[in-house]
CSV table of C-alpha atoms in Angstrom, one decimal:
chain,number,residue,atom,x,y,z
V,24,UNK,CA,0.7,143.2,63.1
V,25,UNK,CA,0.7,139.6,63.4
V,26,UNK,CA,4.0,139.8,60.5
V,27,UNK,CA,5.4,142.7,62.6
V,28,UNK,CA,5.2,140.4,65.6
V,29,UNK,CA,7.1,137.4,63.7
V,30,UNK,CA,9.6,139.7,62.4
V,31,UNK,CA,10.3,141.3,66.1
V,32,UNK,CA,10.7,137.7,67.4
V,33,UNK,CA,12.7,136.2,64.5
V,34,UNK,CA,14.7,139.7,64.8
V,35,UNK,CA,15.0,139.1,68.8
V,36,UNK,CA,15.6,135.4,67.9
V,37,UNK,CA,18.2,136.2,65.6
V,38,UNK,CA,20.0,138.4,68.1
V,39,UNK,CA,20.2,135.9,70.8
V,40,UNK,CA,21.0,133.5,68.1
V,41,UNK,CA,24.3,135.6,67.5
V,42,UNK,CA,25.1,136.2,71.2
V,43,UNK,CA,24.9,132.7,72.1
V,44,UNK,CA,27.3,131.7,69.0
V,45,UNK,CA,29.6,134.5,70.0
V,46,UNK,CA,29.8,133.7,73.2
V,47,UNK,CA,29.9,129.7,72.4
V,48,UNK,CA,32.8,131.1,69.8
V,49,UNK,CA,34.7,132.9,72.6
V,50,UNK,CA,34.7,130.1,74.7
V,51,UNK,CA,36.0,127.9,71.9
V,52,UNK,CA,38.8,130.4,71.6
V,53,UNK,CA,39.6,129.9,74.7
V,54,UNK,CA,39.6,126.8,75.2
V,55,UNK,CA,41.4,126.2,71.8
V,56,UNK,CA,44.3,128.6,72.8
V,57,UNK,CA,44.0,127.0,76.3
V,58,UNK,CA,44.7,123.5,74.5
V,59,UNK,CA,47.4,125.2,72.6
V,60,UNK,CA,49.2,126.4,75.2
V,61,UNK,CA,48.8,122.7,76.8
V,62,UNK,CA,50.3,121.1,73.7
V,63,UNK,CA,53.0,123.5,74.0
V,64,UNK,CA,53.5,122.6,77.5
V,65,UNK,CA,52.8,118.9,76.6
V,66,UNK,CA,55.6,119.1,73.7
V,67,UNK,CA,58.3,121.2,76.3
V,68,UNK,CA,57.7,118.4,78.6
V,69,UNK,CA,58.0,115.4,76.0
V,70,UNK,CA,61.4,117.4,74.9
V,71,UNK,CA,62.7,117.7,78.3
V,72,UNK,CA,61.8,114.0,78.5
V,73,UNK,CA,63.3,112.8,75.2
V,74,UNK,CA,66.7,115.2,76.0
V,75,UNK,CA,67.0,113.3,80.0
V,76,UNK,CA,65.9,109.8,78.2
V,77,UNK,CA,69.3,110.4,75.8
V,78,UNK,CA,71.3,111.8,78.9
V,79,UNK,CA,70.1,108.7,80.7
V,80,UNK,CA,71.1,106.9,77.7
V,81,UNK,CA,74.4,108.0,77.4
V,82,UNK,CA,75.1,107.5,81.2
V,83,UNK,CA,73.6,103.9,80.6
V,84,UNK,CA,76.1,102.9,77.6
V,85,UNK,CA,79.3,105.3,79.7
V,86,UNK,CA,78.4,102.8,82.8
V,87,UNK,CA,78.1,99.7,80.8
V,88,UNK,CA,81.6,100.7,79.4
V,89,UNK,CA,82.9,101.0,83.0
V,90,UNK,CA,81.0,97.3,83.6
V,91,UNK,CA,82.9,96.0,80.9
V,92,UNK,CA,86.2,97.2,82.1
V,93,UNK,CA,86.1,96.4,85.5
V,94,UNK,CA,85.1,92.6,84.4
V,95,UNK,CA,88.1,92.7,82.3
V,96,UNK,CA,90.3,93.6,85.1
V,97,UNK,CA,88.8,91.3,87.2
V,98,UNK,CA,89.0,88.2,85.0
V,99,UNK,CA,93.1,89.8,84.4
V,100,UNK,CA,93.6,89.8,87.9
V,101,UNK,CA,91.9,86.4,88.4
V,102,UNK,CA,94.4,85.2,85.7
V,103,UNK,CA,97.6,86.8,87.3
V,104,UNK,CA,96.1,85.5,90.6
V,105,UNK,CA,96.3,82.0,89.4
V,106,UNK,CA,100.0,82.6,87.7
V,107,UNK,CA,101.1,84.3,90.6
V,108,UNK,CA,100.0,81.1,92.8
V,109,UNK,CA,101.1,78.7,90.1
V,110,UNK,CA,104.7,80.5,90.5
V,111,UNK,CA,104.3,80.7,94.3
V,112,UNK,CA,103.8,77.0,94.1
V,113,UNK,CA,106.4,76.1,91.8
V,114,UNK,CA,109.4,78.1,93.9
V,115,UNK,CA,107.5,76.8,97.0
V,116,UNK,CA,108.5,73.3,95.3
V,117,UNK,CA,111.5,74.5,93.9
V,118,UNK,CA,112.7,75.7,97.8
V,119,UNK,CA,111.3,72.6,99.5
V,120,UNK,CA,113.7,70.4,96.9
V,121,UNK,CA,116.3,72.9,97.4
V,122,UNK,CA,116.1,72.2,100.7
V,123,UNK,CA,116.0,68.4,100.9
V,124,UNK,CA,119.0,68.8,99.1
V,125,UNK,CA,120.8,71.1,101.3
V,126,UNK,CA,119.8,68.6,103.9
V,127,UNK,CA,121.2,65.8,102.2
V,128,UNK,CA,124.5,67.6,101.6
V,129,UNK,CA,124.6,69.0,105.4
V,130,UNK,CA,123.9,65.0,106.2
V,131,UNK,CA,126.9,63.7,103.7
V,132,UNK,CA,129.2,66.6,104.7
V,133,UNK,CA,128.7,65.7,108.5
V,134,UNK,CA,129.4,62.2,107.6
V,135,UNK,CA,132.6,63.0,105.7
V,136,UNK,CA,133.4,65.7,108.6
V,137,UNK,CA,133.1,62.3,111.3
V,138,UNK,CA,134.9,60.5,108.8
V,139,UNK,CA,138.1,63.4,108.8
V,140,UNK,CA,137.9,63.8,112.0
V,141,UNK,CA,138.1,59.7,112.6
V,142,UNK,CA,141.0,59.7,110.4
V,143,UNK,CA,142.4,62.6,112.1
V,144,UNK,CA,142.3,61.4,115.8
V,145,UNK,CA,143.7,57.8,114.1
V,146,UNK,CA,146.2,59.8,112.9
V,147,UNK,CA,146.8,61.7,115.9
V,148,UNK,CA,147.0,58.1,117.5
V,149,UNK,CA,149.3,56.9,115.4
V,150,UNK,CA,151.9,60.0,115.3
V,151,UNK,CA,151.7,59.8,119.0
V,152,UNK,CA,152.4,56.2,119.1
V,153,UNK,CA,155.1,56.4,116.2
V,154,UNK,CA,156.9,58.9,118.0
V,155,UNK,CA,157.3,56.8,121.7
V,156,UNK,CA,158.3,54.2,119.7
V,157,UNK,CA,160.9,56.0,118.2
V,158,UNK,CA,161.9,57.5,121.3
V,159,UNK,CA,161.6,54.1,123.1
V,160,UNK,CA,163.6,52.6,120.4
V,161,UNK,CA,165.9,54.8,119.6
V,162,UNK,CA,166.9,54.6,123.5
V,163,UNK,CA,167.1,50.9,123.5
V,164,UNK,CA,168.9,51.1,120.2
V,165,UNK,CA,171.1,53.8,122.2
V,166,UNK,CA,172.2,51.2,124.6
V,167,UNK,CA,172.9,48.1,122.2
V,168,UNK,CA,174.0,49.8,119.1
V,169,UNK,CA,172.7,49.8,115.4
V,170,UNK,CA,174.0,49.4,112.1
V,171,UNK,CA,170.3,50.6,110.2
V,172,UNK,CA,167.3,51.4,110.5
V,173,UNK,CA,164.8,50.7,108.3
V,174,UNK,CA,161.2,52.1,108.3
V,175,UNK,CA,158.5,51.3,105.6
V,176,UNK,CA,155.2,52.8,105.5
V,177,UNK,CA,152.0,50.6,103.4
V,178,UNK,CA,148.9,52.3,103.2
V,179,UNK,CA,145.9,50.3,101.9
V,180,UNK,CA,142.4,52.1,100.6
V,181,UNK,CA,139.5,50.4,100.0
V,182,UNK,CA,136.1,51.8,99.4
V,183,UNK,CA,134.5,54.4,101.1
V,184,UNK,CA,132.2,54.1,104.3
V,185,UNK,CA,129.6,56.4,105.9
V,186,UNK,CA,131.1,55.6,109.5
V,187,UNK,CA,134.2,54.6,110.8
V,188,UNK,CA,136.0,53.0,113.9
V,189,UNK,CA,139.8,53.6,115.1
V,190,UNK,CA,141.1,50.6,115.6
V,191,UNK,CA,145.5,50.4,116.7
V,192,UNK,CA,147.0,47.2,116.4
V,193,UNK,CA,150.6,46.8,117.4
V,194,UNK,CA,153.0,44.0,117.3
V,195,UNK,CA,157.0,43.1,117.3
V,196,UNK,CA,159.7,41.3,118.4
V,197,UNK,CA,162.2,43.8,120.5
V,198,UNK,CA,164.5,41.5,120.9
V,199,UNK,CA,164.8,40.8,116.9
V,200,UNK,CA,165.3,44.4,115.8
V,201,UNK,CA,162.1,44.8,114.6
V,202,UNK,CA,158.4,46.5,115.4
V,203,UNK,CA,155.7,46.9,113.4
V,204,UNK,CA,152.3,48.4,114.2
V,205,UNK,CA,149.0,48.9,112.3
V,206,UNK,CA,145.7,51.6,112.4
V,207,UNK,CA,142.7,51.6,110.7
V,208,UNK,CA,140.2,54.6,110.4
V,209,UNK,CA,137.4,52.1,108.9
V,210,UNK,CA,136.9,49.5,106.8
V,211,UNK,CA,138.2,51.7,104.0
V,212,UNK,CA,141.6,52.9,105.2
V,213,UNK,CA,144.4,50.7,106.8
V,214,UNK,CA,147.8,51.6,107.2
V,215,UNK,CA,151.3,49.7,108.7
V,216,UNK,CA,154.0,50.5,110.0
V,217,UNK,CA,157.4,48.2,110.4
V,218,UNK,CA,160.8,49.4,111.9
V,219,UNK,CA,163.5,46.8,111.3
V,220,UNK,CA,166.8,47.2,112.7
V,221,UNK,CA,170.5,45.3,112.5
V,222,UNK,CA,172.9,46.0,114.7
V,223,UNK,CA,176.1,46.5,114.3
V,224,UNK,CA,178.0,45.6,117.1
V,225,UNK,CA,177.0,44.8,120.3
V,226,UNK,CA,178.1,46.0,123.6
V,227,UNK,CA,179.4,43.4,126.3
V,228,UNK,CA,179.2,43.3,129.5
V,229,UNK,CA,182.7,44.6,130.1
V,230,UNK,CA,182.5,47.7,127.6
């Protein structure tokens, strides 16, 4: 009896023995394909991870490209900056000497135009005062009667001067025959004029 009784335990031992392992053993399953399906989960997610890590990789190295450009064009433009001021600056020169020159001619042509002109209106002067001495000459000559006439022109040109003066000198002997008269447009142009005249006979009082 007392064996029976061992055996009935051992055998009831035995059998709850087995269930617990088979149940411990199904919930080792399960947790071992719930772990599996984690690791599968884990190694989707570390693949989507590794595939956005290269795709952020690739947009890293594309923007450091664009980086690298865009400071090349801006140290380019920097440069053409610079050369574009440097040339600013040298036709800025270039048209500030231009112009000082241009002054300097406009301020030597207006002193050679004041010069023409002074020599002009001594001209003028002295065509005006050549021809009433002619006239008054030739009617004085008209009246006492001449054998020649003789007119001589000197001209004398020194150097030349920024500004001149008109200066008329005139001078004769009427009774002799002979006039002369002088003008000068300057120190640097003189001229003079001298009409001699013999006569050939002379008129008396009776004729």
């Amino acid at each position: 009896e007392v064996k029976a009784q061992y055996e009935e335990m051992a055998k009831c031992s035995r059998a709850e023995a087995e269930a617990w392992y088979q149940t411990k053993f199904e919930t080792l399953q399960a947790q071992a394909g719930k772990h599996g399906d984690d690791l599968r989960n884990t190694r989707n997610e570390i693949s989507e991870m590794n595939r956005a890590i290269q795709r952020l990789q690739a947009e890293i190295d594309n923007i450091k490209n664009q980086r690298a450009k865009l400071e090349a064009a801006i140290a380019e433009a920097e440069e053409r900056g610079e050369l574009a001021l440097k040339d600013a600056r040298a036709k800025q020169e270039e048209l500030e000497a231009a112009l000082q020159r241009a002054k300097q001619d406009m301020a030597r042509q207006l002193r050679e135009y004041q010069e023409l002109m002074s020599v002009k209106l001594a001209l003028d002067i002295e065509i005006a005062t050549y021809r009433k001495l002619l006239e008054g000459e030739e009617s004085r000559l008209a009246g006492d009667g001449v054998g020649a006439v003789n007119i001589s022109v000197m001209n004398s040109t020194g150097g030349s001067s920024s500004g001149g003066g008109i200066g008329l000198t005139l001078g004769g002997t009427m009774g002799s025959n002979a006039l002369s008269f002088s003008s000068s447009a300057g120190p640097g142009l003189l001229k003079a004029y001298s009409i001699r005249t013999a006569s050939a006979s002379r008129r008396s009082a009776r004729d």
